[in-house]
Tab-separated table of C-alpha atoms and ligand atoms in Angstrom:
chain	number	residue	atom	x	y	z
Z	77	UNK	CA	-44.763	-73.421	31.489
Z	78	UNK	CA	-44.175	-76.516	34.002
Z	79	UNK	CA	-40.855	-77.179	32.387
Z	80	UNK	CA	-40.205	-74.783	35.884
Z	81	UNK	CA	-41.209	-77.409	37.849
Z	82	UNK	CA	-39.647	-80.587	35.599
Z	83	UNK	CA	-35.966	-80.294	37.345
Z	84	UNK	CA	-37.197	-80.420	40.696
Z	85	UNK	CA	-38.363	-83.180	43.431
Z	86	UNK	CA	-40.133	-81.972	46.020
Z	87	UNK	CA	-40.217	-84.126	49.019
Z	88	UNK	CA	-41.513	-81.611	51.418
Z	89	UNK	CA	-43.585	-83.030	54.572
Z	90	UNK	CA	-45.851	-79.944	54.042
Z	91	UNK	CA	-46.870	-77.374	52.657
Z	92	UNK	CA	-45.938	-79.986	50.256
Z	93	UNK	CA	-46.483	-80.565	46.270
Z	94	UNK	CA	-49.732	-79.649	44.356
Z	95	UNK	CA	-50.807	-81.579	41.149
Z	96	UNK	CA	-49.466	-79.279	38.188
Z	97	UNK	CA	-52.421	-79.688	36.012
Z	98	UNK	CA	-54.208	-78.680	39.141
Z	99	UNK	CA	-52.143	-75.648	39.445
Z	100	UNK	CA	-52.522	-74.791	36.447
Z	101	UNK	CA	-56.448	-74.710	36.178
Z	102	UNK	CA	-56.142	-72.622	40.063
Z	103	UNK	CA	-53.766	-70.460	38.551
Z	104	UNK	CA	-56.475	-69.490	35.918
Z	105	UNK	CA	-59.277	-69.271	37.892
Z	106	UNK	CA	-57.661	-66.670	39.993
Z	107	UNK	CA	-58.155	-64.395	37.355
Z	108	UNK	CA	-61.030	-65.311	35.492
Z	109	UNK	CA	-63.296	-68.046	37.256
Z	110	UNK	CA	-65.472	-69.879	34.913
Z	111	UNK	CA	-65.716	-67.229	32.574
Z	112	UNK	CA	-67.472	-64.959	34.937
Z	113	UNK	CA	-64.763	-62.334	34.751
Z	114	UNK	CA	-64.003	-62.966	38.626
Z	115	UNK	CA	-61.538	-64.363	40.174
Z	116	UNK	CA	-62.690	-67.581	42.362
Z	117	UNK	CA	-61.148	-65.606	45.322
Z	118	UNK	CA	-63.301	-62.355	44.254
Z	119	UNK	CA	-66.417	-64.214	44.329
Z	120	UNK	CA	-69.163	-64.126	47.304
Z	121	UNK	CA	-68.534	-67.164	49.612
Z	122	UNK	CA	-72.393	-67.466	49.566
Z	123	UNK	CA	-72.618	-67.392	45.875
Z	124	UNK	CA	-73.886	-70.252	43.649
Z	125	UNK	CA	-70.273	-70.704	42.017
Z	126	UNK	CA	-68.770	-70.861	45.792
Z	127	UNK	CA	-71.952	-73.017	46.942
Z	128	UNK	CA	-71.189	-76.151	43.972
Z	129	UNK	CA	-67.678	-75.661	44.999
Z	130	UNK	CA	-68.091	-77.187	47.967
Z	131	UNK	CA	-70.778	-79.493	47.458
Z	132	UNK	CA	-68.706	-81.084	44.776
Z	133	UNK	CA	-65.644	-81.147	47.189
Z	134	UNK	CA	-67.793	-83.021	49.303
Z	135	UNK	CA	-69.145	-85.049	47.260
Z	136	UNK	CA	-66.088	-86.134	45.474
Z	137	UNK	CA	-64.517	-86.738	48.971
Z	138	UNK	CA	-67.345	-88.920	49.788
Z	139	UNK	CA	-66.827	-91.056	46.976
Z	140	UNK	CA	-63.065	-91.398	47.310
Z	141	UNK	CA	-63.113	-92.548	50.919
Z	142	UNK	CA	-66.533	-94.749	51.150
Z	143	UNK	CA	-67.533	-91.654	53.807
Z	144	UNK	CA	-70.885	-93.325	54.855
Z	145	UNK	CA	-74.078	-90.594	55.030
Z	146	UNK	CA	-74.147	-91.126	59.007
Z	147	UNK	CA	-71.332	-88.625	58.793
Z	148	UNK	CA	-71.463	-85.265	58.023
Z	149	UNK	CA	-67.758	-83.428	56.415
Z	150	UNK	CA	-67.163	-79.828	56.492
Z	151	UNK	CA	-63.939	-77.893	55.818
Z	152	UNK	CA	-63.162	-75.214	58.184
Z	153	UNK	CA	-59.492	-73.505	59.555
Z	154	UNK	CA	-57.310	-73.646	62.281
Z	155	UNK	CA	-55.154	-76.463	60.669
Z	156	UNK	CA	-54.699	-80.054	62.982
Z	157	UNK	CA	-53.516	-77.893	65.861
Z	158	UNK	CA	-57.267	-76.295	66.179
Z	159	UNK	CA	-58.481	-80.053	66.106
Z	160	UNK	CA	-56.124	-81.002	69.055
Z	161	UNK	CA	-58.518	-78.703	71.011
Z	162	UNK	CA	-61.798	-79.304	68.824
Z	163	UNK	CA	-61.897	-82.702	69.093
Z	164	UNK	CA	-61.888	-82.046	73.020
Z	165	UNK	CA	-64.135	-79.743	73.695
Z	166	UNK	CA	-66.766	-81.090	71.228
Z	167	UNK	CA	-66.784	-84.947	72.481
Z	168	UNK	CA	-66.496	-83.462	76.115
Z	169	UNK	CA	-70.005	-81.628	75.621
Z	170	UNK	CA	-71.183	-84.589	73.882
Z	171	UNK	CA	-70.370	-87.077	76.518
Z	172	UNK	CA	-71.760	-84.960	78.978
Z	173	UNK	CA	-75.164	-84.439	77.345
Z	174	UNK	CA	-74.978	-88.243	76.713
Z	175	UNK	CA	-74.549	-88.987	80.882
Z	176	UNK	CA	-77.185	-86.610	81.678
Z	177	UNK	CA	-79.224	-88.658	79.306
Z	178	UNK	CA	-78.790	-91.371	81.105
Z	179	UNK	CA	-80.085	-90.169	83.959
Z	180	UNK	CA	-76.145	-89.104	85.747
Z	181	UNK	CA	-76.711	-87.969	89.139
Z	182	UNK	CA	-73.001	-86.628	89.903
Z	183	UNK	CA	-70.796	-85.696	87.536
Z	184	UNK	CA	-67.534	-88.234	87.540
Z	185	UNK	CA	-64.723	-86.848	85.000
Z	186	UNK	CA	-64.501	-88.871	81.820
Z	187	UNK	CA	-61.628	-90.046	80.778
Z	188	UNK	CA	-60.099	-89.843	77.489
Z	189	UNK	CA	-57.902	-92.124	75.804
Z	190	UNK	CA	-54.600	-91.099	73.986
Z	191	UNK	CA	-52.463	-93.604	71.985
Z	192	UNK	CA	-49.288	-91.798	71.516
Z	193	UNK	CA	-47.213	-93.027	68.522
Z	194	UNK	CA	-45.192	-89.553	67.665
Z	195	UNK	CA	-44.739	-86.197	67.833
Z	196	UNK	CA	-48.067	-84.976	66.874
Z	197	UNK	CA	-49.994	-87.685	68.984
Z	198	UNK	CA	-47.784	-86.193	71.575
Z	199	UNK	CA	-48.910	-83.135	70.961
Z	200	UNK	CA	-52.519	-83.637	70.818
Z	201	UNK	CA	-52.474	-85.064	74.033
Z	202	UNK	CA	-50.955	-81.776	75.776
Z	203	UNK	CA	-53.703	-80.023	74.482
Z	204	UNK	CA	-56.145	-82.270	75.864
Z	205	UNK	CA	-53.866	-81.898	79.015
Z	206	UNK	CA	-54.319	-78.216	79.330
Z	207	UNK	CA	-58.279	-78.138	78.142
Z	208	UNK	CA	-59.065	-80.127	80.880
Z	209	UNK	CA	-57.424	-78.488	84.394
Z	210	UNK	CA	-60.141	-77.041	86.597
Z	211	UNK	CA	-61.565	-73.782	85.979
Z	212	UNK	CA	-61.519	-73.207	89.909
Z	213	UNK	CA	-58.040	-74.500	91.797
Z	214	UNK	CA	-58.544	-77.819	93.798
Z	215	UNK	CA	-61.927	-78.340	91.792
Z	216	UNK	CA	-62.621	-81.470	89.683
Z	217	UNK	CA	-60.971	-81.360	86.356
Z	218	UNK	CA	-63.185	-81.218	83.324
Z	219	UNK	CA	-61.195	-84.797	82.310
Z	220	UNK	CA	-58.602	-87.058	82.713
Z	221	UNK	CA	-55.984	-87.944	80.190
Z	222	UNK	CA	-55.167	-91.632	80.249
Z	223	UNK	CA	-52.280	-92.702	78.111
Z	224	UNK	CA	-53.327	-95.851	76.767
Z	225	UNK	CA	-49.964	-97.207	74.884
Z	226	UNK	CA	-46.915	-95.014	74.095
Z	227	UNK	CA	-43.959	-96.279	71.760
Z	228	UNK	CA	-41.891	-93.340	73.279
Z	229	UNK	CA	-39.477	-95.411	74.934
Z	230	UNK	CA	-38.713	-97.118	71.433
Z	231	UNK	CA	-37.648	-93.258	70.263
Z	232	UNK	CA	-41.296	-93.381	68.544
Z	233	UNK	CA	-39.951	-96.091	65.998
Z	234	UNK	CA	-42.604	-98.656	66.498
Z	235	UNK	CA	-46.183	-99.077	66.694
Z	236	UNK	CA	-47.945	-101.046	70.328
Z	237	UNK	CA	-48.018	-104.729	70.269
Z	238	UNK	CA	-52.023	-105.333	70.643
Z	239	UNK	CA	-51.047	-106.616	74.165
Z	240	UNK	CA	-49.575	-103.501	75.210
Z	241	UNK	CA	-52.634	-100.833	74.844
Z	242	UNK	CA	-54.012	-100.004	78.462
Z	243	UNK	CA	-57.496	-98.514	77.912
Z	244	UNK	CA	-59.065	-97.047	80.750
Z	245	UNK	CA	-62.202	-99.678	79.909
Z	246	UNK	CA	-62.481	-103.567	79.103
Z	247	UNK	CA	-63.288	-104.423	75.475
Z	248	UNK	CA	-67.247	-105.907	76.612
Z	249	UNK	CA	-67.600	-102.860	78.816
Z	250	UNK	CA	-71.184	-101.740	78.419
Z	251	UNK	CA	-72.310	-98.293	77.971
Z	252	UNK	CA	-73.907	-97.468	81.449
Z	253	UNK	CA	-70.667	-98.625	83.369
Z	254	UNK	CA	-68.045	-96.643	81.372
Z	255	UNK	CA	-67.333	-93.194	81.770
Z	256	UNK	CA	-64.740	-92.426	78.513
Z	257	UNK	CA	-64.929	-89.707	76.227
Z	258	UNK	CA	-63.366	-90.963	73.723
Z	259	UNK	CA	-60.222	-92.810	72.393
Z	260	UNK	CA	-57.370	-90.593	70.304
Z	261	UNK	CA	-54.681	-91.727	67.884
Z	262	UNK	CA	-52.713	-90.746	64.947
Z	263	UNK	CA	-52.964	-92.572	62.171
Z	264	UNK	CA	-49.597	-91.280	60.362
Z	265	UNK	CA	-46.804	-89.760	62.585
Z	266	UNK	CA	-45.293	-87.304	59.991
Z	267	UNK	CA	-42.331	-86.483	61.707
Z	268	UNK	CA	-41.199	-89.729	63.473
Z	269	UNK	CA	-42.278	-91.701	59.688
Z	270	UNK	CA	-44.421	-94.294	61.434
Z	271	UNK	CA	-48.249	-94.851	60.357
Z	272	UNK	CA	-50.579	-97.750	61.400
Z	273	UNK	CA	-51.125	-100.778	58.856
Z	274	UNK	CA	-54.298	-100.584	56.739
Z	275	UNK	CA	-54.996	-104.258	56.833
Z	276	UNK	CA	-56.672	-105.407	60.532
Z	277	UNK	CA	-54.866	-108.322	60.790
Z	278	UNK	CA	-51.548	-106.745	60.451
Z	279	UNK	CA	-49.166	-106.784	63.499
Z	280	UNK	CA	-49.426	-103.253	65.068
Z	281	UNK	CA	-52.445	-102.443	63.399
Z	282	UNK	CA	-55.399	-100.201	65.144
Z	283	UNK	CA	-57.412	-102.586	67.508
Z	284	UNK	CA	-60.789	-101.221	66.723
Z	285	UNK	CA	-62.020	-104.444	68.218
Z	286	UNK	CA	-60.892	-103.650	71.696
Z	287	UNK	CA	-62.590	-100.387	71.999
Z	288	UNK	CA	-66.617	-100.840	72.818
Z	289	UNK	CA	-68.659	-99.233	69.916
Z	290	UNK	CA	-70.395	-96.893	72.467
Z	291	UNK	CA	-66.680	-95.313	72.731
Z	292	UNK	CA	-66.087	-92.656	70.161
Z	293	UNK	CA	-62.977	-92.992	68.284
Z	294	UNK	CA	-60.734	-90.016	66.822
Z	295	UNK	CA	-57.946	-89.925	64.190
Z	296	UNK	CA	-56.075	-87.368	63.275
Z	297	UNK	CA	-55.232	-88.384	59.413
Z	298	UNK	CA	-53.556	-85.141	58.293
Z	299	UNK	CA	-50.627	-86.381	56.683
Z	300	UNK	CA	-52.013	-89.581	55.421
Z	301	UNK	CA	-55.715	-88.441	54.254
Z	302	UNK	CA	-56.382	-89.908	50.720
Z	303	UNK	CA	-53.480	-92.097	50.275
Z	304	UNK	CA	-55.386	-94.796	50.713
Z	305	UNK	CA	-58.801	-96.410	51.945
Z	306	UNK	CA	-59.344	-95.520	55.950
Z	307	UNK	CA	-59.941	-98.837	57.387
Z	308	UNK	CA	-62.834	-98.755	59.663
Z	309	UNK	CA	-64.443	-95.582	58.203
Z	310	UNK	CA	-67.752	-95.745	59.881
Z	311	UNK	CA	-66.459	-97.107	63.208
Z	312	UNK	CA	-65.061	-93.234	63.609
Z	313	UNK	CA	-66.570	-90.842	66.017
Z	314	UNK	CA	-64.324	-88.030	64.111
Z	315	UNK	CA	-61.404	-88.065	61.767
Z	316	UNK	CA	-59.452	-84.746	60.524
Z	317	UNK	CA	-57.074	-83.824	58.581
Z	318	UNK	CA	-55.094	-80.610	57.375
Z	319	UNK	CA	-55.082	-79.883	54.145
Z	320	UNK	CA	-51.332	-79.068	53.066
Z	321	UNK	CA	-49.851	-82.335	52.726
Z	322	UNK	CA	-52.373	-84.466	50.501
Z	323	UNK	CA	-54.999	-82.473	49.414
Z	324	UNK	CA	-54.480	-78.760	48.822
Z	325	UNK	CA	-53.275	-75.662	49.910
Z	326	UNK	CA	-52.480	-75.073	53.845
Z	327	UNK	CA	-55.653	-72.811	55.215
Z	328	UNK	CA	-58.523	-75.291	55.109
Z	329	UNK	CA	-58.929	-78.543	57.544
Z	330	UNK	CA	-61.405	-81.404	56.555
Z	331	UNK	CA	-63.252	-82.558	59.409
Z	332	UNK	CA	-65.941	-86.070	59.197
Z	333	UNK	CA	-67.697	-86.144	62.111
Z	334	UNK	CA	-70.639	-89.033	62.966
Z	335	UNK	CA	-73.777	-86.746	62.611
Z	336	UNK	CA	-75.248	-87.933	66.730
Z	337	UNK	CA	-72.314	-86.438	67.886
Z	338	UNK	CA	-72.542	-83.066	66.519
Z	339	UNK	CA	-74.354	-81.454	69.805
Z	340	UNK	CA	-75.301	-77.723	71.038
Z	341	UNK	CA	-72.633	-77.278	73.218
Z	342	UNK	CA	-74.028	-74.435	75.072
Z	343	UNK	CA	-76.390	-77.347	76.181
Z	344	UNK	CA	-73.631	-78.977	77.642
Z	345	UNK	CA	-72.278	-75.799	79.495
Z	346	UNK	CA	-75.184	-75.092	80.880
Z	347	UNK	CA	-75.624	-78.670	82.350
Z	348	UNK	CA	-71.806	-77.125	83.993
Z	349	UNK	CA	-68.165	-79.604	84.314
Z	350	UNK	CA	-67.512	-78.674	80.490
Z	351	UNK	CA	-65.036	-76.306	78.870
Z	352	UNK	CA	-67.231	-73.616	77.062
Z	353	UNK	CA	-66.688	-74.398	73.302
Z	354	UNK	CA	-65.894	-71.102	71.003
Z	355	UNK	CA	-68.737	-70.810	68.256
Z	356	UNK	CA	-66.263	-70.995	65.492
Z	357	UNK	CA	-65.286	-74.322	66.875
Z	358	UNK	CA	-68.445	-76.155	67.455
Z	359	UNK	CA	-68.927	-79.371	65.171
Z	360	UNK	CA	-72.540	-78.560	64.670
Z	361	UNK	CA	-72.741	-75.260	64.024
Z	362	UNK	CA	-69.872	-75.687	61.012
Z	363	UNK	CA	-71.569	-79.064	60.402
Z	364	UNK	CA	-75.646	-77.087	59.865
Z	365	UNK	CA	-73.846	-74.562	57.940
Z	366	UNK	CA	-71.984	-76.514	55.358
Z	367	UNK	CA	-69.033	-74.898	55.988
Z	368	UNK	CA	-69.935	-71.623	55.219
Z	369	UNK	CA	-70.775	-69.986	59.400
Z	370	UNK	CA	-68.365	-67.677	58.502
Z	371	UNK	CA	-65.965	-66.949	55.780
Z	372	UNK	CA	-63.863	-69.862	54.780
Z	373	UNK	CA	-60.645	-70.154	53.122
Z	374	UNK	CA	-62.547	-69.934	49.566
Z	375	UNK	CA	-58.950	-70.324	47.744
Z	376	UNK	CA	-57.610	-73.663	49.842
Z	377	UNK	CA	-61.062	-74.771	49.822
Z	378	UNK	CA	-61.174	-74.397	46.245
Z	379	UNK	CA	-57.848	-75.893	45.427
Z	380	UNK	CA	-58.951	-78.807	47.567
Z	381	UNK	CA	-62.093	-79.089	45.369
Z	382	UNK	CA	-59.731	-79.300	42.056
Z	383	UNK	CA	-57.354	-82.114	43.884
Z	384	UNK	CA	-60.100	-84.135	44.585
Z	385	UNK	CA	-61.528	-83.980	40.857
Z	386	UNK	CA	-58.240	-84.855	39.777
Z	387	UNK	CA	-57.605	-87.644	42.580
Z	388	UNK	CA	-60.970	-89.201	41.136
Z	389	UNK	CA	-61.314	-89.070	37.393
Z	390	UNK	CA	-57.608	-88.732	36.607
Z	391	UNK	CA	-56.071	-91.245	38.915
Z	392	UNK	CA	-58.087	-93.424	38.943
Z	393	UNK	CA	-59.810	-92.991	42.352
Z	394	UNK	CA	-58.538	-94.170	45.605
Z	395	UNK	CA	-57.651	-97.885	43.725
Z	396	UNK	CA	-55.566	-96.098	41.652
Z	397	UNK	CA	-53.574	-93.654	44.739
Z	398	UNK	CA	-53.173	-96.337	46.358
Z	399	UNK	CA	-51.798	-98.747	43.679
Z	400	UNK	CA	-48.940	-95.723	43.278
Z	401	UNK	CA	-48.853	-94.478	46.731
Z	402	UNK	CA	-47.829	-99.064	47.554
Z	403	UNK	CA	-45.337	-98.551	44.862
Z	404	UNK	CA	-43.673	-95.430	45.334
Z	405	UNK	CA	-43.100	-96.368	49.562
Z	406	UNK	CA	-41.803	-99.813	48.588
Z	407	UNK	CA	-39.134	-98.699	45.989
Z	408	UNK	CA	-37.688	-95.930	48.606
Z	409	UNK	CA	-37.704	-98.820	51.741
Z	410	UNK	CA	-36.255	-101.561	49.518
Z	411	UNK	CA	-33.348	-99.403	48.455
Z	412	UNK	CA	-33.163	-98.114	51.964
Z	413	UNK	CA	-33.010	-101.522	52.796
Z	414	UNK	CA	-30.097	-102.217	50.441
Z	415	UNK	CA	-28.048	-99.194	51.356
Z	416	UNK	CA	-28.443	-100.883	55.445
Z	417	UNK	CA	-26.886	-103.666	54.046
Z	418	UNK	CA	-24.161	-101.757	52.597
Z	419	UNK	CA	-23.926	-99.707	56.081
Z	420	UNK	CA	-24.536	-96.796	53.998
Z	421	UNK	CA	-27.985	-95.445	55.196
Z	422	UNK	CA	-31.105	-97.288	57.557
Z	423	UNK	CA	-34.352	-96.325	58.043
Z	424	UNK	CA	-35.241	-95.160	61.219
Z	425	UNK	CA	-38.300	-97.028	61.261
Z	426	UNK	CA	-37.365	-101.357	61.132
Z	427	UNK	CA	-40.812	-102.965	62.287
Z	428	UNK	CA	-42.062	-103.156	58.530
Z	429	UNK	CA	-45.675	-102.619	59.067
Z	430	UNK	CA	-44.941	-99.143	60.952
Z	431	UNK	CA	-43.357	-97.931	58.401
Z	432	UNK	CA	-45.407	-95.120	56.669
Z	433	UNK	CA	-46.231	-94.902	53.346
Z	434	UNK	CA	-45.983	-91.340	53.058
Z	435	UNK	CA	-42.913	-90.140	55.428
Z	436	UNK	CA	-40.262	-92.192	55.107
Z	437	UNK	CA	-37.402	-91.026	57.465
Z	438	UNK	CA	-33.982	-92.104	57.629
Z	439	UNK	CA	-30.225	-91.515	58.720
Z	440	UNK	CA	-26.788	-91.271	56.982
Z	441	UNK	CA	-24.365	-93.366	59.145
Z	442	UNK	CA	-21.714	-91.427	60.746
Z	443	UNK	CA	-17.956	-92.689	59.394
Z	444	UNK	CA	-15.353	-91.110	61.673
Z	445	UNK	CA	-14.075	-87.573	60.332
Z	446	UNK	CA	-16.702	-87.519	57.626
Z	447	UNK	CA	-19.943	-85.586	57.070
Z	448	UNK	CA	-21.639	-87.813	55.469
Z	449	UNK	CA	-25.241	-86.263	55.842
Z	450	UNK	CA	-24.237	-82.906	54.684
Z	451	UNK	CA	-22.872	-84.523	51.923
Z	452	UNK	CA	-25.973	-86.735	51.019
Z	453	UNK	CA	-27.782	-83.556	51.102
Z	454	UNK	CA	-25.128	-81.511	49.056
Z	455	UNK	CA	-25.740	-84.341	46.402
Z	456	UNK	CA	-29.599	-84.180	46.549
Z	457	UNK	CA	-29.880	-80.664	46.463
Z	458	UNK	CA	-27.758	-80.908	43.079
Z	459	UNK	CA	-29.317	-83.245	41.963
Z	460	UNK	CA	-32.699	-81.113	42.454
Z	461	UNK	CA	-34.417	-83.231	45.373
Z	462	UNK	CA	-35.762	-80.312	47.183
Z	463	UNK	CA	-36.815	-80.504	51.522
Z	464	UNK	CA	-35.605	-83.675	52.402
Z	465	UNK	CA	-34.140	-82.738	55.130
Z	466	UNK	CA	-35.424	-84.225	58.449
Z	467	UNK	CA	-37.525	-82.602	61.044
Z	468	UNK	CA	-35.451	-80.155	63.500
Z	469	UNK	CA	-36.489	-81.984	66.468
Z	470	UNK	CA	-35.079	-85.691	65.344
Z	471	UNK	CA	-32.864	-84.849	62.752
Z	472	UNK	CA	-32.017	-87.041	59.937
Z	473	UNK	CA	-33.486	-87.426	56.336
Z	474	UNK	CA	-37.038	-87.295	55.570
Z	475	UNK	CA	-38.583	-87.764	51.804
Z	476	UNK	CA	-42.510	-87.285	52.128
Z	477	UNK	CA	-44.386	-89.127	49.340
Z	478	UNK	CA	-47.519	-87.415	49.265
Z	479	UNK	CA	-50.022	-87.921	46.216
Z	480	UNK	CA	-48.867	-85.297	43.913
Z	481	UNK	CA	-44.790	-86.612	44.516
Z	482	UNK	CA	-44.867	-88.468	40.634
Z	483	UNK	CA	-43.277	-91.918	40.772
Z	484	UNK	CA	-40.624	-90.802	37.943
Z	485	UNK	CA	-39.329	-88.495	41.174
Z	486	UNK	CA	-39.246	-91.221	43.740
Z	487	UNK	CA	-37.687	-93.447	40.804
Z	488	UNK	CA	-35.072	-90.232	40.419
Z	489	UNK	CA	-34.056	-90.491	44.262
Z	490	UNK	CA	-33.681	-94.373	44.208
Z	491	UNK	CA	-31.014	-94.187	41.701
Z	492	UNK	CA	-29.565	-91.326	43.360
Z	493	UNK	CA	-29.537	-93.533	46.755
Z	494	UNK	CA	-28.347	-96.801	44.875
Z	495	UNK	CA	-25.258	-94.321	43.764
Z	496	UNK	CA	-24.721	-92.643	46.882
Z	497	UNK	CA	-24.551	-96.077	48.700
Z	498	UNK	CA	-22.275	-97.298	45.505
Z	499	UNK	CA	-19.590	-94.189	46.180
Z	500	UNK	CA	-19.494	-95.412	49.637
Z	501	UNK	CA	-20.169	-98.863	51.118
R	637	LIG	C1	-50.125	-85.629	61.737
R	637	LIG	C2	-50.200	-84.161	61.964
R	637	LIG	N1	-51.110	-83.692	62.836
R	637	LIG	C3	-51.231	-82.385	63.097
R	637	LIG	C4	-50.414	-81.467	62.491
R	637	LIG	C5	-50.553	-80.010	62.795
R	637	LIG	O1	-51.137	-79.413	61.708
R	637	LIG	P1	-51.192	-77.828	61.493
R	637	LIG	O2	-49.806	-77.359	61.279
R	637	LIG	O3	-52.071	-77.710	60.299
R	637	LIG	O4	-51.823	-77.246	62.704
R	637	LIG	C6	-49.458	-81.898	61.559
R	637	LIG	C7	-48.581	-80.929	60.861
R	637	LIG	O5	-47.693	-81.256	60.115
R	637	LIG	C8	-49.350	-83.283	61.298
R	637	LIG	O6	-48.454	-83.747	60.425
């Protein structure tokens, strides 16, 4: 039965590849879950079966990313886009409830803190843009949005120097005299292929040690989410991530959230100068209810459950991902790198730490009256490398390397590369 899938390399930047022993086992339980003569999407969400589902997801998740028991994880829907606004509206009530703890007399807007690094950082930061305008014209906005260091100028190609973030606060700035919500970035640009280093010391890498730890920090980790150890995993006030590039089926979103933030936000809104927060959105209600407020995506959630199994006792944990995940993004770079030196193809992204581990995104050069993209992808498709092509809005190539993409296919488009550049340097 996989024979089907033998042929083909998917490089898709998501909905992207599943495990097929994975798919297999889903594709089973669909009709006959555990022997109970239900399929898992025919069974009660508030069932036992449903119940261990998720508790093992969770648990399994724990273990694979050292999530520390000051944070609480819950799967819910709404994909990144719904955690643009989430992350928002939640650390607006928080830090609102957390000023009028301390005794606030007037209310000052907060600022928030976006590093924009791509597209989706980009994004996020509308959002926050739009959440924040006054519900009354000429009245106080809810927030302000301070952009804190943005690589657009590069074409989103690099990551910021450490000298060139801007944060609306000093790095010893103490609690009482700071008024920011929180601090935003994105930890792997999917589109534009750039991601921040995991080691600290790394040029370009996250400077936790700027921010104060009184100010919350948020990462969106959607397209790099178990490729690899999060550096810094307590030290986050939230981090989310979609499910549909590294961990199952699109439908369910993973959210860890550090348990004193997850507030009543009606609190907040009564306290007034917050956006009112939609139930289904609220960190703690989804948080008290172990994912299960209302009816969750019990197939994603379940496929999820099944990756993570996999990810942990049949690939040898995150050690393992990440030993193949290093491998896999340095073969495809270093024969990137060779077909640049043949004038053949470069990768859009040069600084070497930016360059992501699991989109890597590069260009055909042009030669005058030739096509030379359309025929790189003629050849791929052929060759059965399937959704390489780059995003719409930059163009290009793009080859995602997500967990389930097997190292024999990333090995398959190397060659395929090293002959490509042969035909024509
Ligand atoms: C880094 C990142 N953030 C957010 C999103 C938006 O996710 P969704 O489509 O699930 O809303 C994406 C989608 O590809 C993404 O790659």
């Amino acid at each position: 039965m996989s024979s089907e899938r033998v042929d083909i390399h998917n490089f898709a930047a998501g909905p992207s590849p599943l495990p097929t022993p994975v798919l297999h086992k889903a594709a089973q339980s669909l009709l006959n879950y555990n022997g109970t003569g239900m399929g898992v999407c025919e069974l009660s969400h508030r069932g036992k079966e449903f119940k261990a589902i998720v508790e093992g997801a969770e648990a399994n998740l724990r273990t694979l990313l050292a999530i520390p028991d000051t944070h609480a994880v819950f799967f819910t829907q709404g994909g990144g886009t719904q955690q643009f606004s989430s992350t928002v509206l939640n650390l607006l009530s928080s830090h609102r409830l957390r000023k009028a703890a301390h005794g606030e007399k007037e209310f000052v807007p907060p600022t928030i803190d976006y590093v924009v690094t791509g597209s989706w950082s980009s994004k996020a930061s509308a959002e926050a843009k739009r959440l924040v305008v006054p519900p009354v014209p000429g009245a106080q906005p809810f927030a302000k949005i301070h952009v804190a260091a943005t690589t657009k100028p590069s074409g989103f190609n690099t990551l910021p120097a450490r000298e060139q973030y801007e944060f609306s606060f000093k790095p010893d700035a103490k609690e009482e005299d700071s008024n920011t919500a929180f601090v935003y970035y994105c930890e792997n640009e999917t589109i534009n292929g750039v991601e921040f280093p995991a080691d600290a010391d790394a040029h370009g890498a996250f400077p936790f040690d700027l921010v104060p730890a009184h100010i919350p920090i948020v990462a969106d980790y959607s397209s790099s989410f178990i490729s690899r150890p999060i550096p810094h995993v307590e030290r986050h006030a939230v981090i989310y991530a979609g499910a549909q590039k590294n961990l199952g089926p699109a439908g369910t979103t993973v959210v860890i959230v550090r348990k004193d933030l997850l507030v009543d936000t009606t609190e907040a809104s009564l306290l007034g100068n917050v956006p009112a927060v939609p139930i289904e959105l609220e960190y703690k209600t989804l948080a008290d209810n172990g994912s299960l407020y209302n009816t969750p995506p019990v197939f994603a959630i379940y496929v999820s459950a099944l990756v993570l199994e996999y990810l942990l006792h049949e690939k040898g944990g995150i050690k393992g991902v990440t030993a193949t995940n290093e491998r896999k993004a340095r073969k495809l770079y270093e024969a990137l790198d060779r077909a640049e030196e043949k004038n053949v193809l470069k990768a859009k992204v040069k600084q070497l730490e930016a360059r992501s581990w699991m989109n890597v995104t590069f260009e055909v050069v042009a030669k005058e009256g030739e096509d030379r993209e359309k025929e790189f992808l003629a050849g791929a498709e052929k060759q059965g490398f399937r959704q390489i092509k780059g995003h719409r809005s930059i163009g290009g190539i793009r080859a995602s390397l997500y967990n389930a993409v097997t190292e024999e296919s990333v090995d398959a488009l190397v060659q395929y590369i090293d002959e490509f550049v042969k035909a024509h340097a």
